[in-house]
XYZ file of C-alpha atoms in Angstrom:
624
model
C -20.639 -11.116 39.417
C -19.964 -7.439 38.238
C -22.628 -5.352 37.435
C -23.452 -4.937 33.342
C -21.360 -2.053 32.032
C -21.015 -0.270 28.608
C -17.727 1.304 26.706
C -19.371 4.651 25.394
C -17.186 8.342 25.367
C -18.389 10.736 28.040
C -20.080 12.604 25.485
C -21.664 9.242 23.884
C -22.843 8.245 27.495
C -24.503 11.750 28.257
C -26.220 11.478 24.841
C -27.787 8.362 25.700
C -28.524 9.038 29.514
C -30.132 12.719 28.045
C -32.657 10.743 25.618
C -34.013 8.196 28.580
C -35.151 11.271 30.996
C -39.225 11.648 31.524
C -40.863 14.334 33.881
C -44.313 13.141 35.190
C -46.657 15.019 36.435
C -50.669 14.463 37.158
C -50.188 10.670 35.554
C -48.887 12.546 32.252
C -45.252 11.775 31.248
C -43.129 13.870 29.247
C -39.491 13.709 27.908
C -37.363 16.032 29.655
C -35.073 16.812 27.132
C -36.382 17.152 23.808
C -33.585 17.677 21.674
C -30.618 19.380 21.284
C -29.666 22.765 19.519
C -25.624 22.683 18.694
C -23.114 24.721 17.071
C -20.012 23.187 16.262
C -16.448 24.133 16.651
C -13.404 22.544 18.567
C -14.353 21.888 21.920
C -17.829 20.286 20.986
C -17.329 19.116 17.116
C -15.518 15.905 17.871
C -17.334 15.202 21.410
C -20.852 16.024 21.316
C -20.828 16.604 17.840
C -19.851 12.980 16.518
C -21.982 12.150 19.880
C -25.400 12.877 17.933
C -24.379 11.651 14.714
C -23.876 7.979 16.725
C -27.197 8.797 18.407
C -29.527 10.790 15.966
C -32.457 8.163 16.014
C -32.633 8.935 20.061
C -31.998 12.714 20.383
C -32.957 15.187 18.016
C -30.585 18.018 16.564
C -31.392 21.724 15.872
C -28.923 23.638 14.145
C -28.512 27.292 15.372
C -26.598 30.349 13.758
C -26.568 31.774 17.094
C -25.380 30.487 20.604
C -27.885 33.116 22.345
C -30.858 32.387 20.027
C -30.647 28.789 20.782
C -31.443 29.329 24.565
C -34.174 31.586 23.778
C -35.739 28.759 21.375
C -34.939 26.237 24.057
C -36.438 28.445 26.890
C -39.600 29.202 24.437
C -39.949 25.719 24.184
C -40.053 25.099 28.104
C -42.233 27.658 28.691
C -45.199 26.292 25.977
C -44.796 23.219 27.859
C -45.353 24.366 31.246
C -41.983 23.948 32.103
C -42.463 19.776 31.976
C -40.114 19.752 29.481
C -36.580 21.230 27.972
C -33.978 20.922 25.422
C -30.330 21.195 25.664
C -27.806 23.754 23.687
C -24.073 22.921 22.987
C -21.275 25.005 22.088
C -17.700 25.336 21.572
C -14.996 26.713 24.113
C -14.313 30.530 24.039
C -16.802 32.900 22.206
C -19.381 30.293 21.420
C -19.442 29.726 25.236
C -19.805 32.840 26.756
C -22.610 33.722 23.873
C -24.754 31.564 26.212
C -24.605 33.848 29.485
C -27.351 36.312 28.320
C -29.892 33.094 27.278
C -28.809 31.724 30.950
C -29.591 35.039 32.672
C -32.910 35.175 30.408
C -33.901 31.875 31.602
C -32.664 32.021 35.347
C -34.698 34.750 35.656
C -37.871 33.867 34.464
C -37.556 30.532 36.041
C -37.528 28.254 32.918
C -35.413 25.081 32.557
C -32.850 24.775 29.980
C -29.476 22.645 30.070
C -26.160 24.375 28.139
C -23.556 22.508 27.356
C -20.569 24.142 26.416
C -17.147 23.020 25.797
C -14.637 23.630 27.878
C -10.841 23.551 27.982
C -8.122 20.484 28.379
C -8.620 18.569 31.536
C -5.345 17.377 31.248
C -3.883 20.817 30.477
C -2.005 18.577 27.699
C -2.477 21.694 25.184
C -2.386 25.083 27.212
C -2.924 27.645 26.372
C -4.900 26.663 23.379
C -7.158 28.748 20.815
C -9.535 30.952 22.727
C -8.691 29.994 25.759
C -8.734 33.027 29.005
C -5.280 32.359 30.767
C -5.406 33.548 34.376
C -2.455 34.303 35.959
C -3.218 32.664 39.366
C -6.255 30.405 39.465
C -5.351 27.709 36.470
C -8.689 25.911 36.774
C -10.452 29.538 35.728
C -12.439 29.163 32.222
C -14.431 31.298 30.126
C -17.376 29.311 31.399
C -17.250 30.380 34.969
C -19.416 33.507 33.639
C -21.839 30.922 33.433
C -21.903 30.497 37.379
C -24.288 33.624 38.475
C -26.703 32.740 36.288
C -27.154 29.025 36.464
C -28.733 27.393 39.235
C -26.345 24.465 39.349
C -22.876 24.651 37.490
C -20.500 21.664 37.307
C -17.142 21.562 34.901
C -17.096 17.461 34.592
C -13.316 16.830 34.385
C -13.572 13.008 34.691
C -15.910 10.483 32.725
C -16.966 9.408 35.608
C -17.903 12.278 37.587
C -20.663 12.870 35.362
C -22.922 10.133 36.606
C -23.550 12.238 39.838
C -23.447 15.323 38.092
C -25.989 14.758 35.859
C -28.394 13.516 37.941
C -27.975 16.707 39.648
C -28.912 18.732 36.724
C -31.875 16.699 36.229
C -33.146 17.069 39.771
C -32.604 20.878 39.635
C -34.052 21.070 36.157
C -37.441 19.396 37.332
C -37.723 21.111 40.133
C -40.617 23.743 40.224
C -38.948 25.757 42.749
C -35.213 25.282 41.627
C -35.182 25.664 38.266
C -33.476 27.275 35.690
C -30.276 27.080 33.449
C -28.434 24.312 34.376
C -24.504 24.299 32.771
C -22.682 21.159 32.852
C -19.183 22.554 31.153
C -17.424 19.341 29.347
C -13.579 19.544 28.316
C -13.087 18.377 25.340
C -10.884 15.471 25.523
C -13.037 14.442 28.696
C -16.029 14.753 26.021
C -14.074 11.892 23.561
C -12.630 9.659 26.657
C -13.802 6.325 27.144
C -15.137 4.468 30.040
C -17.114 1.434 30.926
C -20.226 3.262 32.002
C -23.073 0.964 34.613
C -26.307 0.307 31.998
C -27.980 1.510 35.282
C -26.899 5.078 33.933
C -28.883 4.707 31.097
C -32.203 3.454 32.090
C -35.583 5.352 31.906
C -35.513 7.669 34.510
C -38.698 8.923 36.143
C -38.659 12.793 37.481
C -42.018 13.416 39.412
C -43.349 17.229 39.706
C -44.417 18.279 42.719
C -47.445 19.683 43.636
C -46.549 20.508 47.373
C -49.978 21.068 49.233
C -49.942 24.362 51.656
C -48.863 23.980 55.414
C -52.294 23.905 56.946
C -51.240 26.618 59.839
C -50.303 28.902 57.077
C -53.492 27.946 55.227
C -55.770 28.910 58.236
C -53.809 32.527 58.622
C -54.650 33.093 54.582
C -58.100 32.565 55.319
C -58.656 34.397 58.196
C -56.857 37.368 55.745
C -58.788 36.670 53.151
C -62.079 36.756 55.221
C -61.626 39.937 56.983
C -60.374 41.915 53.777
C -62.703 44.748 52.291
C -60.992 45.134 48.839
C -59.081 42.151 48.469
C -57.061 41.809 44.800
C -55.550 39.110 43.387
C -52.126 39.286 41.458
C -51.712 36.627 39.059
C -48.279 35.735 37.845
C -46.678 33.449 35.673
C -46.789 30.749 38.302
C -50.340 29.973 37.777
C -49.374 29.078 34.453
C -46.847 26.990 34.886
C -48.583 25.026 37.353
C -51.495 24.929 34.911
C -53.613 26.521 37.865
C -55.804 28.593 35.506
C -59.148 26.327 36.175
C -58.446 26.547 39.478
C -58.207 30.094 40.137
C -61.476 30.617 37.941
C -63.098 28.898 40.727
C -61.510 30.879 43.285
C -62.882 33.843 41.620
C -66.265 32.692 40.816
C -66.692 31.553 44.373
C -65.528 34.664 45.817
C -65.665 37.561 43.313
C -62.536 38.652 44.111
C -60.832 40.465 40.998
C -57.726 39.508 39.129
C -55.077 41.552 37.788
C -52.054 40.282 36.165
C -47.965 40.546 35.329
C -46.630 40.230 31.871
C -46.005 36.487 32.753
C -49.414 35.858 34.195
C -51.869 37.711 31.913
C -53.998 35.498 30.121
C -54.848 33.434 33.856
C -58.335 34.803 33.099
C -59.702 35.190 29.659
C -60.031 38.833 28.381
C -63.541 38.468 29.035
C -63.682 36.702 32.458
C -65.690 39.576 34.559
C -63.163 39.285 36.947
C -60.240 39.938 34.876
C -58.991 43.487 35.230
C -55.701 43.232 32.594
C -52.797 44.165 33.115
C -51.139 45.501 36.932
C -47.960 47.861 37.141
C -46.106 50.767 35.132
C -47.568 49.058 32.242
C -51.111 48.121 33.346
C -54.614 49.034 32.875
C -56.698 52.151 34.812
C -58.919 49.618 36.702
C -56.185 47.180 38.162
C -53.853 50.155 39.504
C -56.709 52.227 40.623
C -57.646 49.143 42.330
C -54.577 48.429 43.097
C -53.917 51.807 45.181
C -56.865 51.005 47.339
C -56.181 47.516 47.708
C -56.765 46.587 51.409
C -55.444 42.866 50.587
C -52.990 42.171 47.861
C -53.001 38.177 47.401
C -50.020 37.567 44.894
C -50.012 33.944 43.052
C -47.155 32.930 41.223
C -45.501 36.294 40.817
C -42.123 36.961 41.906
C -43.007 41.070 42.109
C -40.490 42.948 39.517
C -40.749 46.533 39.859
C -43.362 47.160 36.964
C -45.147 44.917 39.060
C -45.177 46.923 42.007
C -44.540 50.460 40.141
C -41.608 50.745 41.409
C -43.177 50.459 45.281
C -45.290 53.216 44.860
C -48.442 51.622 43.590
C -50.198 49.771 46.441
C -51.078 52.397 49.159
C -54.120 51.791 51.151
C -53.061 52.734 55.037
C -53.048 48.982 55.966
C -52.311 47.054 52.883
C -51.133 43.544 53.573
C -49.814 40.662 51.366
C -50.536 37.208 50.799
C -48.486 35.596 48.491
C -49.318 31.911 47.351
C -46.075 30.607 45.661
C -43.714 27.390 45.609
C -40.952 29.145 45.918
C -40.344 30.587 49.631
C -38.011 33.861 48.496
C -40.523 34.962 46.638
C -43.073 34.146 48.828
C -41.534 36.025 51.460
C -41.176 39.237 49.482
C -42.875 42.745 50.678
C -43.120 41.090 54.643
C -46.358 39.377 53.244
C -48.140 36.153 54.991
C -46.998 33.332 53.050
C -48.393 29.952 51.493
C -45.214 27.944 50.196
C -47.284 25.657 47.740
C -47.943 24.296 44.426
C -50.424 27.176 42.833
C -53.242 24.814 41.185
C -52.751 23.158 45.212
C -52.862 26.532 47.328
C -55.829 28.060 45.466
C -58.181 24.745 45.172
C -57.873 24.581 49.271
C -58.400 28.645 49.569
C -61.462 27.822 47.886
C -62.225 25.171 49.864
C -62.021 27.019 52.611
C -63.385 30.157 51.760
C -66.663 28.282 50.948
C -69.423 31.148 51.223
C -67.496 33.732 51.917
C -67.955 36.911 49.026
C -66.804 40.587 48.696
C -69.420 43.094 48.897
C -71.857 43.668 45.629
C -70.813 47.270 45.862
C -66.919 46.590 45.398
C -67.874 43.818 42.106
C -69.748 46.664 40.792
C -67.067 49.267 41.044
C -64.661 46.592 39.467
C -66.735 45.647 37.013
C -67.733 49.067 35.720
C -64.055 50.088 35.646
C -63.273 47.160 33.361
C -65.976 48.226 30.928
C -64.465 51.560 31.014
C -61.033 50.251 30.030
C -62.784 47.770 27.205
C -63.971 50.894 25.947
C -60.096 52.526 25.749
C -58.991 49.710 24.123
C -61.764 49.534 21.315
C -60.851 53.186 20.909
C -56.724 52.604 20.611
C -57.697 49.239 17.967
C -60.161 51.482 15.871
C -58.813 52.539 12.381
C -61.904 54.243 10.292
C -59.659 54.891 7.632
C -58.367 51.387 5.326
C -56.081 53.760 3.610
C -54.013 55.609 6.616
C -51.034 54.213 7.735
C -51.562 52.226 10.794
C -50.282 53.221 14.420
C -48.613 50.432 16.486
C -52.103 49.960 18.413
C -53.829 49.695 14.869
C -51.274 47.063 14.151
C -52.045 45.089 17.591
C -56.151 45.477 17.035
C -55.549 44.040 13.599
C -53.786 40.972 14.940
C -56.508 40.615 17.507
C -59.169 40.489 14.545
C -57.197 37.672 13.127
C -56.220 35.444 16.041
C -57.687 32.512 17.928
C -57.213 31.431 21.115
C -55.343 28.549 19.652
C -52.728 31.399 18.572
C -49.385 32.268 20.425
C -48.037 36.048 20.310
C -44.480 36.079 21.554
C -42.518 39.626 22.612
C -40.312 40.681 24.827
C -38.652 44.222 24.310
C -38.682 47.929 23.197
C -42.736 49.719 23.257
C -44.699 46.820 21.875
C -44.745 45.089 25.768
C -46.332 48.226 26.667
C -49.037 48.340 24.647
C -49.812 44.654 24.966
C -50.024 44.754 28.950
C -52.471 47.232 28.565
C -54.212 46.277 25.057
C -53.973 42.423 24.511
C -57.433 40.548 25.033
C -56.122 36.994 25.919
C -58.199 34.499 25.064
C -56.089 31.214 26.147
C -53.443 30.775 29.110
C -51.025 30.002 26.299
C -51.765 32.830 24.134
C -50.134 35.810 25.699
C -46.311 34.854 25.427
C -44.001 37.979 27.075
C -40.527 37.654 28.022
C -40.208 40.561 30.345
C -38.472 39.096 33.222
C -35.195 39.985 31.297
C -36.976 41.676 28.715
C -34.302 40.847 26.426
C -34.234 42.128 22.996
C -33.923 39.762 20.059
C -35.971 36.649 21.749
C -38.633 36.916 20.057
C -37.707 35.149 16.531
C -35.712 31.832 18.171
C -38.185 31.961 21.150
C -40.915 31.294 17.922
C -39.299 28.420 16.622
C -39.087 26.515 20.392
C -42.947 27.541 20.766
C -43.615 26.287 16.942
C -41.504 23.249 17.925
C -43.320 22.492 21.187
C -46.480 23.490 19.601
C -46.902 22.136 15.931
C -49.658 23.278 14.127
C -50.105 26.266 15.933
C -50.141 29.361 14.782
C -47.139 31.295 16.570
C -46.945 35.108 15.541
C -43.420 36.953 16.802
C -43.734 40.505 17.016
C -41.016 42.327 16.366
C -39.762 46.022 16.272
C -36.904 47.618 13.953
C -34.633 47.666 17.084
C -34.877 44.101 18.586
C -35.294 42.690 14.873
C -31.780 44.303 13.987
C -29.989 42.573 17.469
C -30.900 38.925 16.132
C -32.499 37.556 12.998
C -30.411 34.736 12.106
C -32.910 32.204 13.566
C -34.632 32.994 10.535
C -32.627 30.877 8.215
C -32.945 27.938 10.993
C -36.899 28.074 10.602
C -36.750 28.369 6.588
C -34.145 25.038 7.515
C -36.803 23.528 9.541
C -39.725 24.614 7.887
C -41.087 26.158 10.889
C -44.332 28.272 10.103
C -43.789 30.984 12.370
C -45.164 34.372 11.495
C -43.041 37.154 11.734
C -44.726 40.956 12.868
C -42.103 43.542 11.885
C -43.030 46.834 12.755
C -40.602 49.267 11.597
C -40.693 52.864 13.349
C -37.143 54.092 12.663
C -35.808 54.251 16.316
C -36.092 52.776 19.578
C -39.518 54.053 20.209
C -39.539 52.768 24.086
C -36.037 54.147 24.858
C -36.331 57.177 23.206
C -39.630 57.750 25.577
C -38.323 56.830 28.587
C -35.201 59.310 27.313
C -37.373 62.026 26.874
C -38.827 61.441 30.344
C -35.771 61.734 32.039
C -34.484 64.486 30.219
C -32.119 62.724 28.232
C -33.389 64.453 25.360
C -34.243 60.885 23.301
C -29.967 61.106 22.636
C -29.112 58.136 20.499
C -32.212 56.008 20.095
C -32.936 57.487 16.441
C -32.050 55.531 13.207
C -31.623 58.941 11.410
C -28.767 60.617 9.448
C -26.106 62.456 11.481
C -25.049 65.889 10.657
C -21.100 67.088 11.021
C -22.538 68.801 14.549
C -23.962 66.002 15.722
C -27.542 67.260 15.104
C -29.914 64.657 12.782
C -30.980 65.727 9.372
C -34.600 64.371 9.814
C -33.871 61.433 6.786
C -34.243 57.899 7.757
C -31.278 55.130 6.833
C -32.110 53.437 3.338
C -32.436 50.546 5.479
C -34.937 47.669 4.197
C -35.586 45.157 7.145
C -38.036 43.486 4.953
C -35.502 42.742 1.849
C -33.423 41.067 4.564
C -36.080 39.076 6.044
C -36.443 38.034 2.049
C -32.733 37.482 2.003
C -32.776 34.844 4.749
C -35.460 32.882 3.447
C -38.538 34.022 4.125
C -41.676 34.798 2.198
C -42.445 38.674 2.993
C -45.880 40.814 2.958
C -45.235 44.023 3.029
C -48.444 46.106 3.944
C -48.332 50.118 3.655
C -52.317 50.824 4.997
C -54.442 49.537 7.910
C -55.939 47.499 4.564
C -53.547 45.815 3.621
C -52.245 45.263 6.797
C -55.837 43.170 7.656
C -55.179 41.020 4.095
C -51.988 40.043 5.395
C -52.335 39.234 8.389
C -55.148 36.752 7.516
C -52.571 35.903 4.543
C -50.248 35.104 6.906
C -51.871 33.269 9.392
C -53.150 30.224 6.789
C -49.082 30.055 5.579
C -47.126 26.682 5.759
C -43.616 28.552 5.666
C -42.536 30.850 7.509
C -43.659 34.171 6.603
C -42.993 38.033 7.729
C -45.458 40.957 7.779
C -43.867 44.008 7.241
C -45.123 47.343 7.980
C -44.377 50.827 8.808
C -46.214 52.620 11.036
C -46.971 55.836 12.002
C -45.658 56.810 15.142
C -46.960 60.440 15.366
C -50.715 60.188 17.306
C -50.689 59.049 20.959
C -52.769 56.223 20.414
C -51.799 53.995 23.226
C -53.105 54.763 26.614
C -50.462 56.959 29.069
C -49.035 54.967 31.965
C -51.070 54.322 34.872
C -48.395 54.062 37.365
C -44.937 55.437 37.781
C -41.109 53.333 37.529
C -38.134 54.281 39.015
C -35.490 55.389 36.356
C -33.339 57.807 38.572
C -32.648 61.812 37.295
C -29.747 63.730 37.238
C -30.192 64.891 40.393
C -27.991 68.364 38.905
C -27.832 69.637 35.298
C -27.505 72.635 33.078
C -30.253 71.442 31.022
C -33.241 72.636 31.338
C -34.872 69.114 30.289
C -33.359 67.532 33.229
C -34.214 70.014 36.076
C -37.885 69.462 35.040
C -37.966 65.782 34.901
C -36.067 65.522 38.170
C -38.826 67.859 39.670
C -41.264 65.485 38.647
C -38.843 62.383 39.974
C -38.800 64.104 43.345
C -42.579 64.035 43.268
C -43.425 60.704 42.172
C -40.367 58.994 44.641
C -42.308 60.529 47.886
C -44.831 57.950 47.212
C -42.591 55.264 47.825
C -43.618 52.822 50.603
C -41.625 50.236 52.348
C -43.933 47.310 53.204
C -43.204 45.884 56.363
């Protein structure tokens, strides 16, 4: 007797297989994908499209206004839920398509599942060329979509119904795995999308993805001990790995048993609370005095979760004790492996419950938790000092701005960024008072996440308070997302700090003796030269235009009201203010990065800052 079949279209069938997909992990089940953000045009509008009309009580729809915000929402929304589960994004062939491949990158990158669905030329060639479509003159089976391949970590163009039983179940497998995953692309042509086929009711049954939580190799746990135990100043270098593993109670016990300190990456600060003894902030080009001056003296450098980007590391100048080693505790074995360190391949909440296990009654010296300690209270002290504003009536700096959020917040609160001088300042600045709380983007550090990646938190999250902060630069690259959380109703509160300029940039230009050359939003002159005049340009009427209810606050005053206006909204709502980017408020960088000099100029700006390049590049180590 032949098995039980059903007559669905491909895109019908992948609708329906999406919508039965669970991830479990710890005896807690999740759905893997939890809806689907789509815009329409031909190569998805008659396919997946008519696909979730037929299917809207089983997968739920998100309409975007742009194909790269609705990756960043989607990727928002796996990383609130530790990565246990993701939603999908469709798109039509040609432009709509290849708008994906800076979401992909985003999310490759920072390891965060998210399926993209784009459609994809004639299978059968029947029409070809057709509209939009990239005609290469030797390799016929070339698409658009093949920019998709670098930055996906699995890629299949499904150019038979049936083909896409195995290649979905692909995707899911790499999508669920903690040390595979990423963007997934599973490119559909669009008459394969609206073919037919009797599809096996086996394809659509609940489907069970379990999450590993691979326990270390017990050889390589016995050499981390052994490390562990004979280091002096041993530091620990949280990353977002801990978080995604939900590891954080964990490594609080590895801490409190040991005393070892913690410093963190943008993706793993919050690991420890703000006020955790332990917790030293922020590690890197961007980090705090008492993690890099730790840091530099560091005899044992035990990395968890971290993947070591080059703010991490200041650009492999930072750590530089004589005979610095590494231990690095991650589930991923290339970045285990990185800077020649012992490794322990494993789940994170896994490796550091059996380090403490093991390290039962071992310590580090009272002398080194003192120095530590009394460094930390000397940072808490520069922070208080960048947050104070004496005067209600002053305009506020961008720290001012960031210690009135702080007043408002709870550690139920999530405060997304990702780009331009804002991730600075919160590396250094932030108190994080949750693991969720502290949401950066800076593996990418892509500019114009931080309004979709708001809605996928808000969605993931509802009923939380989700604040995206925002400068005039990123805020101009992508606001359209706004009109889909007016759609949705999604309470998200918009930060928009307006400066005039790209205030990061234009720093870093200076720096290198680029002179801060075209990172001002300031009238030209004839010559070239600005006039000093900023653009009439009103970020906050436009905010207004697409929706949303806007606060605009001139003083540190008024700022405080609307903040705490803003957090008790129901709709989304923007806080608009311009600050005053004159005083230095916010603390110097502790550690160098590598942004290479002219190395020969006639400009006087440039010979000096590639003096000082010269200088800070000696202290470049190789660790081997």
């Amino acid at each position: 007797m032949s098995a039980a079949t059903r007559r669905l279209t491909t895109a019908q069938a992948l609708v329906r297989f999406l919508a039965a997909q669970h991830t479990e992990r710890d005896g807690v089940r999740h759905r893997l994908i939890a809806g689907t953000w789509g815009i329409f045009g031909h190569g998805n509008v008659a396919g997946l499209g008519q696909a979730l009309v037929e299917y809207a009580d089983v997968m739920p729809y998100h309409q975007g206004r742009s194909e790269q915000a609705m990756v960043h929402a989607a990727v928002g929304h796996a990383r609130q839920l530790n990565r246990l589960s993701a939603q999908a994004v469709t798109t039509s062939i040609g432009p709509g398509a290849t708008n994906l491949v800076t979401g992909a990158a985003l999310a490759t990158i920072n390891r965060l599942p998210v399926l993209l669905l784009p459609g994809d030329y004639f299978a059968s060639h029947a029409a070809d060329p057709l509209l939009q479509q990239l005609e290469h003159p030797s390799e016929a089976d070339v698409s658009v979509n093949d920019t998709l391949r670098p930055v996906s970590r699995y890629f299949d163009r499904v150019t038979r119904p049936e083909a896409l039983i195995a290649s979905a179940l692909q995707a899911m497998r790499v999508l669920t795995d903690p040390a595979e995953t990423g963007a997934v692309t599973l490119a559909l042509p669009q008459d394969v999308q609206a073919e037919a086929y009797d599809w096996p009711e086996e394809f659509f049954a609940d489907r069970v993805w379990r999450v590993r939580r691979p326990a270390p190799d017990p050889v390589e746990l016995t050499d981390a001990v052994r490390a562990v135990r004979a280091a002096e100043r041993p530091l620990i270098v949280a990353g977002g790995g801990i978080h995604h593993s939900e590891a954080e109670e964990a490594l609080v016990a590895l801490v409190k048993a040991t005393g070892i300190p913690v410093a963190s990456t943008q993706a793993g600060k919050g690991a420890l609370r703000h006020d955790h003894p332990a917790d030293l902030g922020g590690i890197g080009h961007t980090g705090t005095a008492v993690s890099d001056d730790l840091a530099r003296t560091a005899d044992l450098v035990i990395g968890v979760g971290t993947r070591y980007s080059d703010f991490t590391t200041a650009s492999g100048t930072l750590f530089q004790h004589p005979d610095v080693r590494f231990l690095n505790l991650n589930i991923t074995a290339f970045d285990a492996h990185k800077l020649a360190a012992r490794t322990l391949v494993c789940d994170a909440r896994t490796g550091l419950t059996a380090l403490a296990e093991a390290l039962s009654g071992h310590r580090v010296a009272a002398s080194y938790e003192a120095e530590y300690r009394a460094g930390k209270t000397r940072w808490d002290e520069t922070v208080e000092a960048a947050y104070r504003a004496d005067d209600d009536s002053a305009v506020p700096t961008q720290t001012q701005v960031l210690g009135a959020l702080d007043a408002v917040v709870g550690a139920e609160d999530v405060v997304i960024n990702a780009a331009g001088s804002l991730p600075g300042d919160l590396h250094k600045l932030w108190r994080a008072r949750s693991p969720r709380q502290y949401h950066l983007e800076y593996g990418y550090s892509c500019m114009g996440y931080e309004i979709p990646a708001a809605l996928g938190v808000q969605q993931a999250a509802p009923g939380t308070p989700v604040w995206a902060l925002v400068g005039d630069g990123t805020y101009l690259m992508n606001p359209t997302e706004i009109v889909t959380a007016v759609q949705e109703n999604l309470p998200v509160k918009l930060v928009l700090v307006q400066n005039h300029g790209y205030a990061s940039i234009g720093g870093l230009s200076e720096s290198v003796g680029a002179e801060r050359f075209g990172t001002d939003y300031r009238h030209r002159a004839a010559d070239g030269t600005f006039t000093g005049a900023p653009l009439p340009v009103d970020l906050a009427a436009n905010a207004a235009s697409l929706g949303m209810d806007v606060l605009r606050a001139k003083t540190v005053g008024e700022l405080r009201e609307a903040l705490r206006a803003a957090r008790s909204a129901d709709r989304p709502i923007c806080v608009y203010v311009e600050t005053d980017p004159a005083p230095p408020t916010a603390p110097p960088a502790e550690a160098w990065w590598d942004v290479p000099v002219a190395e020969v100029s006639a400009r006087a700006a440039a010979t000096d800052a590639r003096a000082e390049y010269e200088r800070a590049v000696a202290d470049r180590r190789r660790h081997l």
